[in-house]
PDB file of C-alpha atoms in Angstrom:
ATOM      1  CA  MET A   6     159.827  67.240  96.897  1.00  0.00           C
ATOM      2  CA  VAL A   7     160.373  70.806  96.904  1.00  0.00           C
ATOM      3  CA  PRO A   8     157.801  72.289  99.572  1.00  0.00           C
ATOM      4  CA  MET A   9     155.268  74.522  97.948  1.00  0.00           C
ATOM      5  CA  ARG A  10     154.755  77.879 100.175  1.00  0.00           C
ATOM      6  CA  ARG A  11     150.907  76.912 100.578  1.00  0.00           C
ATOM      7  CA  SER A  12     148.685  74.274  99.020  1.00  0.00           C
ATOM      8  CA  TRP A  13     145.845  76.191  97.191  1.00  0.00           C
ATOM      9  CA  HIS A  14     143.139  73.877  98.287  1.00  0.00           C
ATOM     10  CA  ALA A  15     144.375  73.910 101.944  1.00  0.00           C
ATOM     11  CA  HIS A  16     144.604  77.339 102.219  1.00  0.00           C
ATOM     12  CA  ARG A  17     142.012  78.826  99.626  1.00  0.00           C
ATOM     13  CA  PRO A  18     140.071  81.995 101.272  1.00  0.00           C
ATOM     14  CA  ARG A  19     136.448  81.661 101.695  1.00  0.00           C
ATOM     15  CA  GLY A  20     133.972  83.537  99.162  1.00  0.00           C
ATOM     16  CA  ARG A  21     134.204  84.408  95.721  1.00  0.00           C
ATOM     17  CA  PRO A  22     137.926  85.243  94.365  1.00  0.00           C
ATOM     18  CA  GLY A  23     138.330  88.873  94.124  1.00  0.00           C
ATOM     19  CA  GLY A  24     135.442  89.610  96.714  1.00  0.00           C
ATOM     20  CA  ALA A  25     134.956  89.693 100.238  1.00  0.00           C
ATOM     21  CA  GLY A  26     137.144  87.306 102.399  1.00  0.00           C
ATOM     22  CA  TRP A  27     139.897  87.588 100.033  1.00  0.00           C
ATOM     23  CA  PRO A  28     143.082  89.557 100.727  1.00  0.00           C
ATOM     24  CA  ASP A  29     143.820  92.946  99.052  1.00  0.00           C
ATOM     25  CA  ARG A  30     146.904  91.863  97.313  1.00  0.00           C
ATOM     26  CA  MET A  31     144.600  89.114  95.404  1.00  0.00           C
ATOM     27  CA  ARG A  32     142.292  91.627  94.039  1.00  0.00           C
ATOM     28  CA  GLY A  33     145.138  93.954  92.948  1.00  0.00           C
ATOM     29  CA  ALA A  34     145.957  93.912  89.157  1.00  0.00           C
ATOM     30  CA  ALA A  35     149.650  92.958  89.723  1.00  0.00           C
ATOM     31  CA  CYS A  36     148.943  90.172  92.074  1.00  0.00           C
ATOM     32  CA  GLU A  37     152.451  90.651  93.120  1.00  0.00           C
ATOM     33  CA  ASP A  38     152.378  88.615  96.440  1.00  0.00           C
ATOM     34  CA  ALA A  39     149.335  86.448  96.615  1.00  0.00           C
ATOM     35  CA  GLY A  40     151.109  83.104  97.331  1.00  0.00           C
ATOM     36  CA  MET A  41     148.055  81.001  97.465  1.00  0.00           C
ATOM     37  CA  ALA A  42     146.652  80.889  94.003  1.00  0.00           C
ATOM     38  CA  VAL A  43     147.015  78.531  90.747  1.00  0.00           C
ATOM     39  CA  GLY A  44     148.872  80.402  88.036  1.00  0.00           C
ATOM     40  CA  PHE A  45     147.646  79.802  84.369  1.00  0.00           C
ATOM     41  CA  ALA A  46     149.625  81.338  81.146  1.00  0.00           C
ATOM     42  CA  GLY A  47     148.263  80.316  77.488  1.00  0.00           C
ATOM     43  CA  LEU A  48     144.811  81.492  76.946  1.00  0.00           C
ATOM     44  CA  GLY A  49     144.563  80.048  73.381  1.00  0.00           C
ATOM     45  CA  ILE A  50     141.990  77.844  71.588  1.00  0.00           C
ATOM     46  CA  MET A  51     142.460  75.438  74.594  1.00  0.00           C
ATOM     47  CA  GLY A  52     143.764  77.405  77.455  1.00  0.00           C
ATOM     48  CA  GLN A  53     140.633  79.617  77.390  1.00  0.00           C
ATOM     49  CA  PRO A  54     138.093  77.000  78.205  1.00  0.00           C
ATOM     50  CA  MET A  55     140.283  75.013  80.516  1.00  0.00           C
ATOM     51  CA  ALA A  56     141.062  78.217  82.732  1.00  0.00           C
ATOM     52  CA  ALA A  57     137.289  78.909  82.608  1.00  0.00           C
ATOM     53  CA  ARG A  58     136.468  75.198  84.121  1.00  0.00           C
ATOM     54  CA  LEU A  59     139.121  75.584  86.703  1.00  0.00           C
ATOM     55  CA  ARG A  60     137.656  78.871  87.780  1.00  0.00           C
ATOM     56  CA  ASP A  61     134.163  77.471  87.835  1.00  0.00           C
ATOM     57  CA  ALA A  62     135.334  74.784  89.810  1.00  0.00           C
ATOM     58  CA  GLY A  63     136.511  77.177  92.559  1.00  0.00           C
ATOM     59  CA  VAL A  64     140.276  77.111  91.734  1.00  0.00           C
ATOM     60  CA  PRO A  65     141.674  80.571  92.745  1.00  0.00           C
ATOM     61  CA  LEU A  66     143.335  81.553  89.556  1.00  0.00           C
ATOM     62  CA  VAL A  67     145.837  84.228  88.167  1.00  0.00           C
ATOM     63  CA  LEU A  68     146.010  84.642  84.579  1.00  0.00           C
ATOM     64  CA  TRP A  69     148.385  86.164  82.154  1.00  0.00           C
ATOM     65  CA  SER A  70     148.249  86.209  78.300  1.00  0.00           C
ATOM     66  CA  ARG A  71     150.264  88.221  75.872  1.00  0.00           C
ATOM     67  CA  ARG A  72     146.646  89.070  74.724  1.00  0.00           C
ATOM     68  CA  PRO A  73     145.074  90.781  77.647  1.00  0.00           C
ATOM     69  CA  ASP A  74     141.550  90.638  76.471  1.00  0.00           C
ATOM     70  CA  ALA A  75     141.844  86.804  76.094  1.00  0.00           C
ATOM     71  CA  ALA A  76     141.602  86.846  80.032  1.00  0.00           C
ATOM     72  CA  ASP A  77     138.604  89.007  80.162  1.00  0.00           C
ATOM     73  CA  ALA A  78     135.774  86.323  80.427  1.00  0.00           C
ATOM     74  CA  ILE A  79     137.652  84.284  82.975  1.00  0.00           C
ATOM     75  CA  VAL A  80     138.371  87.600  85.020  1.00  0.00           C
ATOM     76  CA  ALA A  81     134.718  88.314  84.954  1.00  0.00           C
ATOM     77  CA  ARG A  82     134.233  84.647  86.726  1.00  0.00           C
ATOM     78  CA  GLY A  83     136.553  85.863  89.417  1.00  0.00           C
ATOM     79  CA  ALA A  84     140.196  85.261  88.181  1.00  0.00           C
ATOM     80  CA  VAL A  85     142.836  87.599  88.743  1.00  0.00           C
ATOM     81  CA  ARG A  86     144.891  89.318  85.775  1.00  0.00           C
ATOM     82  CA  ALA A  87     148.602  89.299  86.294  1.00  0.00           C
ATOM     83  CA  VAL A  88     150.235  92.300  84.384  1.00  0.00           C
ATOM     84  CA  ASP A  89     153.478  90.028  83.464  1.00  0.00           C
ATOM     85  CA  PRO A  90     155.076  86.801  84.077  1.00  0.00           C
ATOM     86  CA  ASP A  91     156.795  87.945  87.249  1.00  0.00           C
ATOM     87  CA  ALA A  92     153.504  88.920  88.531  1.00  0.00           C
ATOM     88  CA  LEU A  93     152.009  85.580  87.481  1.00  0.00           C
ATOM     89  CA  PHE A  94     154.685  83.548  89.324  1.00  0.00           C
ATOM     90  CA  ALA A  95     155.117  85.499  92.197  1.00  0.00           C
ATOM     91  CA  ALA A  96     151.275  85.018  92.905  1.00  0.00           C
ATOM     92  CA  SER A  97     151.252  81.267  92.505  1.00  0.00           C
ATOM     93  CA  ASP A  98     152.410  78.006  94.315  1.00  0.00           C
ATOM     94  CA  THR A  99     151.449  75.847  91.141  1.00  0.00           C
ATOM     95  CA  VAL A 100     151.593  77.480  87.528  1.00  0.00           C
ATOM     96  CA  LEU A 101     149.949  75.624  84.671  1.00  0.00           C
ATOM     97  CA  LEU A 102     151.365  76.374  81.338  1.00  0.00           C
ATOM     98  CA  MET A 103     149.324  75.618  78.199  1.00  0.00           C
ATOM     99  CA  LEU A 104     151.335  77.276  75.537  1.00  0.00           C
ATOM    100  CA  ARG A 105     151.813  77.002  72.036  1.00  0.00           C
ATOM    101  CA  ASP A 106     155.181  75.651  71.503  1.00  0.00           C
ATOM    102  CA  GLU A 107     158.655  75.320  73.144  1.00  0.00           C
ATOM    103  CA  PRO A 108     159.857  78.850  72.373  1.00  0.00           C
ATOM    104  CA  ALA A 109     156.738  80.541  74.251  1.00  0.00           C
ATOM    105  CA  THR A 110     157.333  78.030  77.315  1.00  0.00           C
ATOM    106  CA  ASP A 111     160.918  79.155  77.589  1.00  0.00           C
ATOM    107  CA  GLU A 112     159.844  82.780  77.179  1.00  0.00           C
ATOM    108  CA  VAL A 113     157.439  82.799  80.010  1.00  0.00           C
ATOM    109  CA  LEU A 114     159.634  80.708  82.118  1.00  0.00           C
ATOM    110  CA  GLY A 115     162.376  82.981  81.621  1.00  0.00           C
ATOM    111  CA  ARG A 116     164.535  80.194  80.754  1.00  0.00           C
ATOM    112  CA  GLY A 117     168.283  81.124  79.960  1.00  0.00           C
ATOM    113  CA  THR A 118     167.812  84.418  81.875  1.00  0.00           C
ATOM    114  CA  ASP A 119     168.228  85.588  85.489  1.00  0.00           C
ATOM    115  CA  ALA A 120     164.341  85.328  85.924  1.00  0.00           C
ATOM    116  CA  PHE A 121     164.112  81.593  85.559  1.00  0.00           C
ATOM    117  CA  ALA A 122     165.293  80.809  89.005  1.00  0.00           C
ATOM    118  CA  ARG A 123     163.273  83.304  90.480  1.00  0.00           C
ATOM    119  CA  ARG A 124     160.038  82.363  88.631  1.00  0.00           C
ATOM    120  CA  VAL A 125     160.187  78.494  89.207  1.00  0.00           C
ATOM    121  CA  ALA A 126     162.119  78.178  92.651  1.00  0.00           C
ATOM    122  CA  GLY A 127     159.928  76.657  95.409  1.00  0.00           C
ATOM    123  CA  ARG A 128     156.827  76.321  92.643  1.00  0.00           C
ATOM    124  CA  ARG A 129     155.320  73.339  91.153  1.00  0.00           C
ATOM    125  CA  ILE A 130     155.302  73.861  87.473  1.00  0.00           C
ATOM    126  CA  VAL A 131     153.010  71.977  85.099  1.00  0.00           C
ATOM    127  CA  VAL A 132     153.486  72.202  81.485  1.00  0.00           C
ATOM    128  CA  MET A 133     150.404  71.070  79.518  1.00  0.00           C
ATOM    129  CA  GLY A 134     151.347  71.794  76.046  1.00  0.00           C
ATOM    130  CA  THR A 135     152.552  69.436  73.424  1.00  0.00           C
ATOM    131  CA  ASN A 136     156.441  69.562  73.266  1.00  0.00           C
ATOM    132  CA  SER A 137     158.911  67.080  72.259  1.00  0.00           C
ATOM    133  CA  PRO A 138     159.931  64.550  74.723  1.00  0.00           C
ATOM    134  CA  GLY A 139     163.668  65.904  74.652  1.00  0.00           C
ATOM    135  CA  PHE A 140     162.652  69.289  75.356  1.00  0.00           C
ATOM    136  CA  SER A 141     160.717  68.301  78.388  1.00  0.00           C
ATOM    137  CA  ALA A 142     163.483  66.168  79.817  1.00  0.00           C
ATOM    138  CA  ALA A 143     165.845  69.021  79.590  1.00  0.00           C
ATOM    139  CA  LEU A 144     163.359  71.536  81.069  1.00  0.00           C
ATOM    140  CA  ALA A 145     162.663  69.129  84.101  1.00  0.00           C
ATOM    141  CA  ALA A 146     166.364  69.021  84.919  1.00  0.00           C
ATOM    142  CA  ASP A 147     166.515  72.926  84.490  1.00  0.00           C
ATOM    143  CA  ILE A 148     163.680  73.476  86.976  1.00  0.00           C
ATOM    144  CA  ARG A 149     164.855  70.710  89.240  1.00  0.00           C
ATOM    145  CA  ASP A 150     168.162  72.384  89.522  1.00  0.00           C
ATOM    146  CA  ALA A 151     166.664  75.735  90.153  1.00  0.00           C
ATOM    147  CA  GLY A 152     164.781  74.324  93.174  1.00  0.00           C
ATOM    148  CA  GLY A 153     161.221  73.832  91.366  1.00  0.00           C
ATOM    149  CA  VAL A 154     159.191  70.797  90.839  1.00  0.00           C
ATOM    150  CA  TYR A 155     158.163  69.831  87.162  1.00  0.00           C
ATOM    151  CA  LEU A 156     155.566  67.803  86.090  1.00  0.00           C
ATOM    152  CA  GLU A 157     154.129  66.967  82.307  1.00  0.00           C
ATOM    153  CA  ALA A 158     150.345  67.198  81.820  1.00  0.00           C
ATOM    154  CA  PRO A 159     149.715  67.076  78.026  1.00  0.00           C
ATOM    155  CA  VAL A 160     145.944  66.527  77.173  1.00  0.00           C
ATOM    156  CA  SER A 161     143.921  64.486  74.392  1.00  0.00           C
ATOM    157  CA  GLY A 162     141.191  66.432  73.115  1.00  0.00           C
ATOM    158  CA  SER A 163     140.021  69.784  71.167  1.00  0.00           C
ATOM    159  CA  ARG A 164     138.080  72.712  72.195  1.00  0.00           C
ATOM    160  CA  VAL A 165     134.872  71.125  72.592  1.00  0.00           C
ATOM    161  CA  PRO A 166     136.003  68.608  75.110  1.00  0.00           C
ATOM    162  CA  ALA A 167     137.884  70.967  76.870  1.00  0.00           C
ATOM    163  CA  GLU A 168     134.613  73.214  77.224  1.00  0.00           C
ATOM    164  CA  ARG A 169     133.006  70.107  78.519  1.00  0.00           C
ATOM    165  CA  GLY A 170     135.702  68.799  80.725  1.00  0.00           C
ATOM    166  CA  GLU A 171     136.019  65.624  78.858  1.00  0.00           C
ATOM    167  CA  LEU A 172     139.785  65.949  78.087  1.00  0.00           C
ATOM    168  CA  VAL A 173     142.312  62.922  78.899  1.00  0.00           C
ATOM    169  CA  VAL A 174     145.060  64.368  80.931  1.00  0.00           C
ATOM    170  CA  MET A 175     148.475  62.579  80.646  1.00  0.00           C
ATOM    171  CA  LEU A 176     150.489  63.191  83.766  1.00  0.00           C
ATOM    172  CA  ALA A 177     154.358  62.482  84.556  1.00  0.00           C
ATOM    173  CA  GLY A 178     156.806  63.343  86.979  1.00  0.00           C
ATOM    174  CA  ASP A 179     158.880  61.623  89.692  1.00  0.00           C
ATOM    175  CA  ASP A 180     157.221  63.022  92.876  1.00  0.00           C
ATOM    176  CA  ASP A 181     154.188  61.011  94.045  1.00  0.00           C
ATOM    177  CA  ALA A 182     152.852  63.848  96.345  1.00  0.00           C
ATOM    178  CA  ALA A 183     152.969  66.270  93.394  1.00  0.00           C
ATOM    179  CA  LEU A 184     151.363  63.917  91.038  1.00  0.00           C
ATOM    180  CA  ALA A 185     148.509  63.084  93.273  1.00  0.00           C
ATOM    181  CA  GLU A 186     147.884  66.607  94.037  1.00  0.00           C
ATOM    182  CA  THR A 187     147.905  67.816  90.517  1.00  0.00           C
ATOM    183  CA  ALA A 188     145.695  64.981  89.568  1.00  0.00           C
ATOM    184  CA  GLY A 189     143.095  66.296  91.866  1.00  0.00           C
ATOM    185  CA  LEU A 190     143.731  69.913  90.632  1.00  0.00           C
ATOM    186  CA  LEU A 191     143.291  68.930  87.056  1.00  0.00           C
ATOM    187  CA  ALA A 192     140.063  66.659  87.628  1.00  0.00           C
ATOM    188  CA  PRO A 193     137.640  69.205  86.371  1.00  0.00           C
ATOM    189  CA  LEU A 194     139.174  69.288  83.220  1.00  0.00           C
ATOM    190  CA  ALA A 195     139.136  65.654  82.335  1.00  0.00           C
ATOM    191  CA  ARG A 196     137.182  62.442  82.010  1.00  0.00           C
ATOM    192  CA  ALA A 197     140.454  60.712  82.837  1.00  0.00           C
ATOM    193  CA  VAL A 198     143.662  61.611  84.211  1.00  0.00           C
ATOM    194  CA  VAL A 199     146.281  58.783  83.241  1.00  0.00           C
ATOM    195  CA  ARG A 200     149.705  58.287  85.038  1.00  0.00           C
ATOM    196  CA  CYS A 201     152.358  57.799  82.602  1.00  0.00           C
ATOM    197  CA  GLY A 202     155.446  57.187  84.732  1.00  0.00           C
ATOM    198  CA  ALA A 203     158.577  59.687  84.805  1.00  0.00           C
ATOM    199  CA  VAL A 204     159.169  62.575  82.417  1.00  0.00           C
ATOM    200  CA  PRO A 205     158.859  62.322  79.400  1.00  0.00           C
ATOM    201  CA  GLY A 206     156.413  59.545  79.554  1.00  0.00           C
ATOM    202  CA  ALA A 207     153.403  61.550  79.354  1.00  0.00           C
ATOM    203  CA  LEU A 208     154.589  63.444  76.071  1.00  0.00           C
ATOM    204  CA  ARG A 209     155.637  60.142  74.548  1.00  0.00           C
ATOM    205  CA  THR A 210     152.119  58.757  75.491  1.00  0.00           C
ATOM    206  CA  LYS A 211     150.293  61.837  73.894  1.00  0.00           C
ATOM    207  CA  ILE A 212     152.496  61.624  70.650  1.00  0.00           C
ATOM    208  CA  ALA A 213     151.133  57.900  70.357  1.00  0.00           C
ATOM    209  CA  VAL A 214     147.689  58.809  70.804  1.00  0.00           C
ATOM    210  CA  ASN A 215     147.999  61.978  68.330  1.00  0.00           C
ATOM    211  CA  HIS A 216     149.477  59.348  65.943  1.00  0.00           C
ATOM    212  CA  TYR A 217     146.138  57.484  65.762  1.00  0.00           C
ATOM    213  CA  MET A 218     143.908  60.483  66.144  1.00  0.00           C
ATOM    214  CA  MET A 219     145.280  62.537  63.348  1.00  0.00           C
ATOM    215  CA  ALA A 220     145.036  59.482  60.897  1.00  0.00           C
ATOM    216  CA  MET A 221     141.504  58.875  62.152  1.00  0.00           C
ATOM    217  CA  VAL A 222     140.384  62.329  61.357  1.00  0.00           C
ATOM    218  CA  ALA A 223     141.839  62.211  58.005  1.00  0.00           C
ATOM    219  CA  ALA A 224     140.396  58.995  57.134  1.00  0.00           C
ATOM    220  CA  LEU A 225     136.787  60.124  58.285  1.00  0.00           C
ATOM    221  CA  ALA A 226     137.215  63.390  56.137  1.00  0.00           C
ATOM    222  CA  GLU A 227     138.370  61.206  53.118  1.00  0.00           C
ATOM    223  CA  ALA A 228     135.442  58.900  53.785  1.00  0.00           C
ATOM    224  CA  LEU A 229     132.774  61.387  53.883  1.00  0.00           C
ATOM    225  CA  THR A 230     134.142  63.403  50.959  1.00  0.00           C
ATOM    226  CA  ALA A 231     134.097  60.253  48.808  1.00  0.00           C
ATOM    227  CA  ALA A 232     130.588  59.402  49.997  1.00  0.00           C
ATOM    228  CA  ARG A 233     129.364  63.093  49.069  1.00  0.00           C
ATOM    229  CA  THR A 234     130.967  62.760  45.887  1.00  0.00           C
ATOM    230  CA  ALA A 235     129.007  59.642  45.252  1.00  0.00           C
ATOM    231  CA  GLY A 236     125.828  61.196  45.888  1.00  0.00           C
ATOM    232  CA  LEU A 237     125.089  59.313  49.294  1.00  0.00           C
ATOM    233  CA  ASP A 238     122.700  60.516  52.197  1.00  0.00           C
ATOM    234  CA  LEU A 239     125.861  61.836  54.379  1.00  0.00           C
ATOM    235  CA  ASP A 240     123.345  62.020  57.539  1.00  0.00           C
ATOM    236  CA  ALA A 241     122.411  58.249  56.861  1.00  0.00           C
ATOM    237  CA  VAL A 242     126.409  57.731  56.578  1.00  0.00           C
ATOM    238  CA  VAL A 243     127.066  59.305  59.843  1.00  0.00           C
ATOM    239  CA  GLU A 244     124.076  57.595  61.675  1.00  0.00           C
ATOM    240  CA  VAL A 245     125.510  54.230  60.827  1.00  0.00           C
ATOM    241  CA  LEU A 246     128.858  55.197  61.772  1.00  0.00           C
ATOM    242  CA  GLN A 247     127.672  56.375  65.182  1.00  0.00           C
ATOM    243  CA  ALA A 248     125.734  53.265  65.639  1.00  0.00           C
ATOM    244  CA  SER A 249     128.924  51.122  64.875  1.00  0.00           C
ATOM    245  CA  PRO A 250     132.022  50.179  66.774  1.00  0.00           C
ATOM    246  CA  MET A 251     133.652  52.947  65.024  1.00  0.00           C
ATOM    247  CA  ASP A 252     131.773  55.598  67.244  1.00  0.00           C
ATOM    248  CA  SER A 253     134.044  58.059  69.109  1.00  0.00           C
ATOM    249  CA  PRO A 254     133.338  61.447  70.691  1.00  0.00           C
ATOM    250  CA  ILE A 255     136.130  62.819  68.329  1.00  0.00           C
ATOM    251  CA  GLY A 256     134.255  61.216  65.404  1.00  0.00           C
ATOM    252  CA  ARG A 257     131.081  62.790  66.121  1.00  0.00           C
ATOM    253  CA  VAL A 258     132.370  66.119  66.941  1.00  0.00           C
ATOM    254  CA  LYS A 259     134.250  66.235  63.331  1.00  0.00           C
ATOM    255  CA  ALA A 260     131.710  64.250  61.489  1.00  0.00           C
ATOM    256  CA  ALA A 261     129.303  67.222  62.419  1.00  0.00           C
ATOM    257  CA  LYS A 262     131.933  69.907  61.464  1.00  0.00           C
ATOM    258  CA  LEU A 263     132.267  67.990  57.808  1.00  0.00           C
ATOM    259  CA  LEU A 264     128.698  67.850  57.472  1.00  0.00           C
ATOM    260  CA  ALA A 265     128.028  71.379  57.972  1.00  0.00           C
ATOM    261  CA  GLY A 266     131.297  72.636  56.122  1.00  0.00           C
ATOM    262  CA  ASP A 267     132.472  74.351  59.359  1.00  0.00           C
ATOM    263  CA  GLU A 268     136.132  74.693  59.406  1.00  0.00           C
ATOM    264  CA  SER A 269     136.075  77.171  62.538  1.00  0.00           C
ATOM    265  CA  PRO A 270     139.170  75.956  64.468  1.00  0.00           C
ATOM    266  CA  GLN A 271     139.127  73.527  67.486  1.00  0.00           C
ATOM    267  CA  ALA A 272     142.196  71.788  66.607  1.00  0.00           C
ATOM    268  CA  ALA A 273     144.001  74.007  63.935  1.00  0.00           C
ATOM    269  CA  ILE A 274     145.824  72.584  61.077  1.00  0.00           C
ATOM    270  CA  ALA A 275     148.969  74.168  62.207  1.00  0.00           C
ATOM    271  CA  ASP A 276     148.917  72.425  65.413  1.00  0.00           C
ATOM    272  CA  VAL A 277     148.123  68.959  63.705  1.00  0.00           C
ATOM    273  CA  VAL A 278     151.514  69.770  61.453  1.00  0.00           C
ATOM    274  CA  LYS A 279     153.491  70.345  64.268  1.00  0.00           C
ATOM    275  CA  ASN A 280     151.978  67.239  66.111  1.00  0.00           C
ATOM    276  CA  CYS A 281     152.708  65.069  62.902  1.00  0.00           C
ATOM    277  CA  GLY A 282     156.148  66.311  63.095  1.00  0.00           C
ATOM    278  CA  LEU A 283     156.583  65.129  66.748  1.00  0.00           C
ATOM    279  CA  VAL A 284     155.010  61.633  65.610  1.00  0.00           C
ATOM    280  CA  LEU A 285     157.474  61.275  62.897  1.00  0.00           C
ATOM    281  CA  ALA A 286     160.437  62.333  64.718  1.00  0.00           C
ATOM    282  CA  GLU A 287     159.563  59.756  67.749  1.00  0.00           C
ATOM    283  CA  ALA A 288     159.066  56.920  65.015  1.00  0.00           C
ATOM    284  CA  ARG A 289     162.390  57.628  63.451  1.00  0.00           C
ATOM    285  CA  ALA A 290     164.108  57.706  66.457  1.00  0.00           C
ATOM    286  CA  VAL A 291     162.999  53.985  67.105  1.00  0.00           C
ATOM    287  CA  GLY A 292     162.866  52.894  63.563  1.00  0.00           C
ATOM    288  CA  ALA A 293     159.161  52.422  63.533  1.00  0.00           C
ATOM    289  CA  VAL A 294     157.615  51.827  59.902  1.00  0.00           C
ATOM    290  CA  THR A 295     154.748  54.381  59.540  1.00  0.00           C
ATOM    291  CA  PRO A 296     153.620  54.761  55.836  1.00  0.00           C
ATOM    292  CA  ILE A 297     150.083  55.724  56.937  1.00  0.00           C
ATOM    293  CA  ILE A 298     151.308  58.834  59.316  1.00  0.00           C
ATOM    294  CA  ASP A 299     153.798  59.469  56.836  1.00  0.00           C
ATOM    295  CA  LEU A 300     150.749  60.135  53.996  1.00  0.00           C
ATOM    296  CA  VAL A 301     148.769  61.723  56.656  1.00  0.00           C
ATOM    297  CA  ALA A 302     151.481  64.167  57.636  1.00  0.00           C
ATOM    298  CA  GLU A 303     151.964  65.234  53.916  1.00  0.00           C
ATOM    299  CA  LEU A 304     148.268  65.717  53.581  1.00  0.00           C
ATOM    300  CA  TYR A 305     148.073  68.066  56.684  1.00  0.00           C
ATOM    301  CA  GLU A 306     150.862  69.843  55.180  1.00  0.00           C
ATOM    302  CA  ARG A 307     149.634  70.402  52.007  1.00  0.00           C
ATOM    303  CA  THR A 308     146.392  71.973  53.683  1.00  0.00           C
ATOM    304  CA  ALA A 309     148.596  74.344  55.597  1.00  0.00           C
ATOM    305  CA  ALA A 310     150.351  75.243  52.786  1.00  0.00           C
ATOM    306  CA  SER A 311     147.064  76.144  50.770  1.00  0.00           C
ATOM    307  CA  GLY A 312     146.280  79.084  53.073  1.00  0.00           C
ATOM    308  CA  LEU A 313     144.411  76.925  55.791  1.00  0.00           C
ATOM    309  CA  ALA A 314     147.108  76.444  58.648  1.00  0.00           C
ATOM    310  CA  PHE A 315     144.406  78.143  60.968  1.00  0.00           C
ATOM    311  CA  ALA A 316     141.393  76.428  59.925  1.00  0.00           C
ATOM    312  CA  ASP A 317     140.340  73.337  61.774  1.00  0.00           C
ATOM    313  CA  MET A 318     141.788  69.705  61.068  1.00  0.00           C
ATOM    314  CA  VAL A 319     138.744  68.933  59.302  1.00  0.00           C
ATOM    315  CA  ALA A 320     139.722  71.147  56.610  1.00  0.00           C
ATOM    316  CA  VAL A 321     142.162  68.351  55.522  1.00  0.00           C
ATOM    317  CA  ALA A 322     139.110  67.138  53.309  1.00  0.00           C
ATOM    318  CA  ARG A 323     140.020  69.815  50.734  1.00  0.00           C
ATOM    319  CA  GLN A 324     142.599  67.406  49.816  1.00  0.00           C
ATOM    320  CA  PHE A 325     140.005  64.615  48.858  1.00  0.00           C
ATOM    321  CA  ALA A 326     137.550  67.021  46.755  1.00  0.00           C
ATOM    322  CA  PRO A 327     137.365  65.756  43.071  1.00  0.00           C
ATOM    323  CA  ALA A 328     139.039  67.908  40.597  1.00  0.00           C
ATOM    324  CA  PRO A 329     136.499  70.517  38.905  1.00  0.00           C
TER     325      PRO A 329
END
């Protein structure tokens, strides 16, 4: 294991971050040499509530976002805003990346530039976004060669579970000490942290879970749309579902959104289309037969193409509406 310069939980200052008892360098906007915080980049639909829960759990956070205002609420809780990615990495021993896609991850890491080694050497890089297994395996090798430690930690869940600390974190890497410490760090986010072996085991597990989840939500949307078309009492249908073995937390959240006609994004259609692509690529690579997810992917793609790419995944219900 590459030794971290300091462990955040062994050396965290007393008092509220940014207040009395914290070094002046931790209160400055640039955060150029804190060396004791946890960095977090990617304050989108999922990243904002995740970072907020870590901060509320007492984790000393340094934040960077392309949209500075995305950090405002968490800075108000005591996190520190980094002015750029260099400042983020300089202030942190562990950096959590909850970024949208592979190009964004490469950009923040400075991969392919002189900044890469400077940012990752001697640090633990924990990538929490959903990327392809091949990308993750190559990134792990590059970070290792640059003198850093790499872990995967994709999550299962959408914005509401993130707000409640009810995500499921899948964790992979080849350093037991780093895995154990990172599992403790991420505990405030999760109902469970599941070890998935070496990289890219966590992402392959996440892709398998997404395979089922995306089909399940599409089936729920189809069933409730058909029940509405038939004139059934949808509240009664949902009550039966929730009293049955088919009940699940995501089913409850998505059923409520479907009944209310609420398409505000918790898991956006565009992200679901991306995840369907990852599922299909994995299935094709191993020769799996997947007629259900093939159709489900087409339904989500149609929904995105109809102008609903940034609506919640329940907007797939539009595909099942009867013709006027």
